Structure formats: C-alpha cells, structure tokens
CSV table of C-alpha atoms in Angstrom, one decimal:
chain,number,residue,atom,x,y,z
F,1,SER,CA,117.7,112.8,120.4
F,2,TRP,CA,120.5,115.1,119.8
F,3,ASP,CA,122.1,114.6,123.2
F,4,ASN,CA,122.6,110.8,122.1
F,5,THR,CA,119.9,109.6,124.6
F,6,VAL,CA,116.6,107.9,124.2
F,7,ARG,CA,113.9,109.2,126.6
F,8,LEU,CA,110.5,107.2,127.8
F,9,TRP,CA,108.0,110.1,129.0
F,10,LEU,CA,104.8,109.6,131.0
F,11,PRO,CA,102.0,110.5,129.0
F,12,ALA,CA,99.9,111.8,131.7
F,13,SER,CA,102.2,114.4,133.3
F,14,GLY,CA,104.6,114.5,130.4
F,15,GLU,CA,107.8,114.1,132.8
F,16,CYS,CA,110.5,112.1,131.7
F,17,ALA,CA,110.4,108.7,133.5
F,18,VAL,CA,113.7,106.8,132.0
F,19,MET,CA,116.5,108.2,130.0
F,20,LEU,CA,118.5,105.6,127.8
F,21,THR,CA,122.1,106.1,127.3
F,22,GLY,CA,124.9,104.4,125.4
F,23,HIS,CA,124.7,105.9,121.5
F,24,THR,CA,127.7,107.9,120.7
F,25,GLU,CA,125.8,109.7,118.4
F,26,ARG,CA,122.5,111.2,118.0
F,27,VAL,CA,119.5,109.1,117.9
F,28,ARG,CA,117.7,109.4,114.5
F,29,ALA,CA,115.0,106.4,114.5
F,30,LEU,CA,112.8,104.4,117.2
F,31,ALA,CA,111.0,101.0,116.9
F,32,VAL,CA,109.2,98.7,119.2
F,33,LEU,CA,109.1,95.1,118.2
F,34,PRO,CA,106.4,93.0,119.0
F,35,ASP,CA,108.0,91.5,122.2
F,36,HIS,CA,108.0,95.1,123.6
F,37,ARG,CA,111.8,95.6,123.1
F,38,LEU,CA,112.8,99.2,122.0
F,39,ALA,CA,115.1,99.5,119.1
F,40,SER,CA,116.8,103.0,118.6
F,41,GLY,CA,119.1,103.8,115.9
F,42,GLY,CA,122.2,106.2,115.3
F,43,SER,CA,125.6,105.2,114.5
F,44,ASP,CA,124.4,101.7,115.7
F,45,VAL,CA,121.3,100.1,116.6
F,46,ARG,CA,120.7,99.1,120.2
F,47,LEU,CA,118.0,96.9,121.4
F,48,TRP,CA,116.5,97.8,124.8
F,49,CYS,CA,114.6,95.8,127.7
F,50,THR,CA,111.6,97.8,128.3
F,51,ARG,CA,111.0,96.5,131.8
F,52,THR,CA,114.7,96.7,133.1
F,53,HIS,CA,115.7,99.6,130.7
F,54,ALA,CA,118.7,97.8,130.1
F,55,CYS,CA,120.6,97.9,126.6
F,56,VAL,CA,120.5,94.1,125.7
F,57,ALA,CA,122.2,94.5,122.3
F,58,VAL,CA,124.2,96.4,120.1
F,59,LEU,CA,123.6,95.6,116.5
F,60,THR,CA,126.3,96.7,114.2
F,61,ILE,CA,126.2,98.7,111.1
F,62,THR,CA,128.5,99.5,108.5
F,63,PRO,CA,131.0,102.2,109.8
F,64,SER,CA,130.2,104.7,107.2
F,65,ASP,CA,126.6,104.5,107.7
F,66,TRP,CA,124.1,105.7,110.2
F,67,VAL,CA,120.5,104.5,110.9
F,68,GLN,CA,117.8,107.0,110.0
F,69,ARG,CA,114.5,104.6,109.9
F,70,LEU,CA,113.5,101.5,111.5
F,71,ALA,CA,110.5,99.2,111.0
F,72,ALA,CA,109.9,96.1,113.4
F,73,LEU,CA,108.4,93.4,111.4
F,74,PRO,CA,105.5,91.4,113.0
F,75,ASP,CA,107.5,88.4,112.7
F,76,GLY,CA,110.1,90.0,115.2
F,77,ARG,CA,112.8,90.9,112.7
F,78,LEU,CA,114.0,94.6,112.6
F,79,ALA,CA,114.7,96.6,109.4
F,80,ALA,CA,117.0,99.7,109.4
F,81,THR,CA,117.8,101.9,106.6
F,82,GLY,CA,120.5,104.9,106.8
F,83,ALA,CA,122.7,107.0,104.6
F,84,GLU,CA,124.0,103.9,102.1
F,85,LYS,CA,120.7,103.3,100.6
F,86,MET,CA,120.3,99.7,101.6
F,87,VAL,CA,118.1,98.0,103.7
F,88,ARG,CA,119.4,95.9,106.4
F,89,VAL,CA,117.1,92.9,108.6
F,90,TRP,CA,118.3,91.4,111.7
F,91,PRO,CA,116.6,88.3,113.0
F,92,THR,CA,115.9,90.0,116.5
F,93,HIS,CA,113.3,87.1,117.2
F,94,LEU,CA,115.6,84.5,117.8
F,95,HIS,CA,117.6,86.3,120.6
F,96,HIS,CA,116.6,84.0,123.3
F,97,THR,CA,118.2,80.9,121.2
F,98,VAL,CA,121.1,82.3,119.4
F,99,GLY,CA,122.1,85.2,121.2
F,100,TYR,CA,122.9,88.7,120.0
F,101,ALA,CA,126.2,87.7,118.2
F,102,ALA,CA,124.7,85.1,116.0
F,103,ILE,CA,122.0,87.6,114.9
F,104,ASN,CA,124.8,90.4,113.9
F,105,ALA,CA,126.3,87.9,111.7
F,106,ALA,CA,123.0,86.8,110.3
F,107,ALA,CA,121.6,90.3,109.1
F,108,THR,CA,120.9,90.6,105.5
F,109,THR,CA,121.3,93.6,103.1
F,110,MET,CA,119.4,94.3,100.2
F,111,ALA,CA,120.2,97.2,97.9
F,112,ALA,CA,116.9,99.0,98.1
F,113,ASN,CA,117.0,102.4,96.3
F,114,LYS,CA,119.3,104.0,94.2
F,115,ASN,CA,118.7,107.3,95.9
F,116,SER,CA,118.2,108.1,99.8
F,117,ILE,CA,115.4,106.2,101.3
F,118,LEU,CA,112.8,108.5,103.5
F,119,GLY,CA,110.7,106.0,104.7
F,120,ILE,CA,110.3,102.5,105.7
F,121,ALA,CA,106.9,100.2,106.8
F,122,ALA,CA,106.7,96.9,107.7
F,123,LEU,CA,103.7,95.0,105.9
F,124,PRO,CA,102.0,91.9,106.6
F,125,ASP,CA,103.1,88.6,105.3
F,126,ASN,CA,106.7,89.0,105.1
F,127,ARG,CA,106.6,92.4,103.0
F,128,LEU,CA,108.7,95.7,103.5
F,129,ALA,CA,107.9,99.1,101.9
F,130,THR,CA,110.4,101.7,101.1
F,131,SER,CA,110.2,105.2,99.8
F,132,GLY,CA,112.8,107.2,98.3
F,133,VAL,CA,113.9,110.8,97.2
F,134,ASP,CA,113.3,109.5,93.8
F,135,GLY,CA,109.6,109.2,94.3
F,136,VAL,CA,109.5,105.7,94.2
F,137,LEU,CA,107.6,103.2,96.6
F,138,ARG,CA,108.8,99.6,96.4
F,139,VAL,CA,107.3,96.9,98.3
F,140,TRP,CA,110.1,94.0,98.9
F,141,GLN,CA,108.9,90.3,99.8
F,142,LEU,CA,111.3,89.2,102.5
F,143,PRO,CA,112.0,85.2,103.0
F,144,PRO,CA,110.2,83.6,105.6
F,145,ALA,CA,111.8,84.4,109.2
F,146,ALA,CA,114.0,81.4,109.9
F,147,ALA,CA,113.0,79.2,113.1
F,148,SER,CA,116.9,78.9,113.8
F,149,LEU,CA,120.3,79.9,112.4
C-alpha cells in the first residue's frame, strides 16, 4: 500500500484484521509461499509469519532497485523483479535449517529482460515466466532447489 503497510482483511466483514508494518517505502507486491508465509515487496522483501504476524526476515535487494512483482515457486523459493530488469531468487525453503542471513547470501540473480518486467509467474517443474515491455514472454528453467547451502 501507499502507507508502507500490508493489511490482512476479513473477507466476510471487509474489516482490516491486521496491519503489518516495517517497510520504509510503499508495498508494491505480495506472494504467499507454500508454507503459508507471506512475502511483501517494496524497497526490500519482508517475510511474515501468518500465525503470529511477525516479520521473520528482511531479504535484501540492490540499493537502487525496488520490488515490483513477486512469485512463490512451488518448491518454496521466492522470485522478485524490480526496476533493474533482473529476477532475484531466494532459497526461502531453507529458512529452518540455515537461517535468513544465509538465504540472503545465497540469492541468485538473472538478467531477465532488456526492458522493464511487467509480469512474473511461477510454473511447475522449476520454471519461471517473465513478460516485459518489449512484448516478449520468457520462460526460464531454474536449477533444482538445493536441499542445503
């Protein structure tokens, strides 16, 4: 949202149940990971525990970038795109065994499009699709998710 928060709403009543704070810039993207953690992206990527509503990790991006789109891969990894025309993939599925600092260090970056990326989607079998301003849809084969770092 424009006020740097993530709000969780009650569908039946339309009331805000929880407001998650901590972002320093507006929140532009959301994704739900397979283990039900929520990812939110802006000038950083934050992972939230949906049971406690606590921020459990802040994943870093390059200082000149901001996250515009997020995609949760079926294997638990998280992909993000931003202004720098890159895709960054974090092995967030390893958070229980290695901790979030190691996950930040293990993030991989791919040069995805020559122009701004408009969309990103996780596909089955370790594939990721991106679409850009250039009108091209690209499908990326990612390496299998590591069991450990």
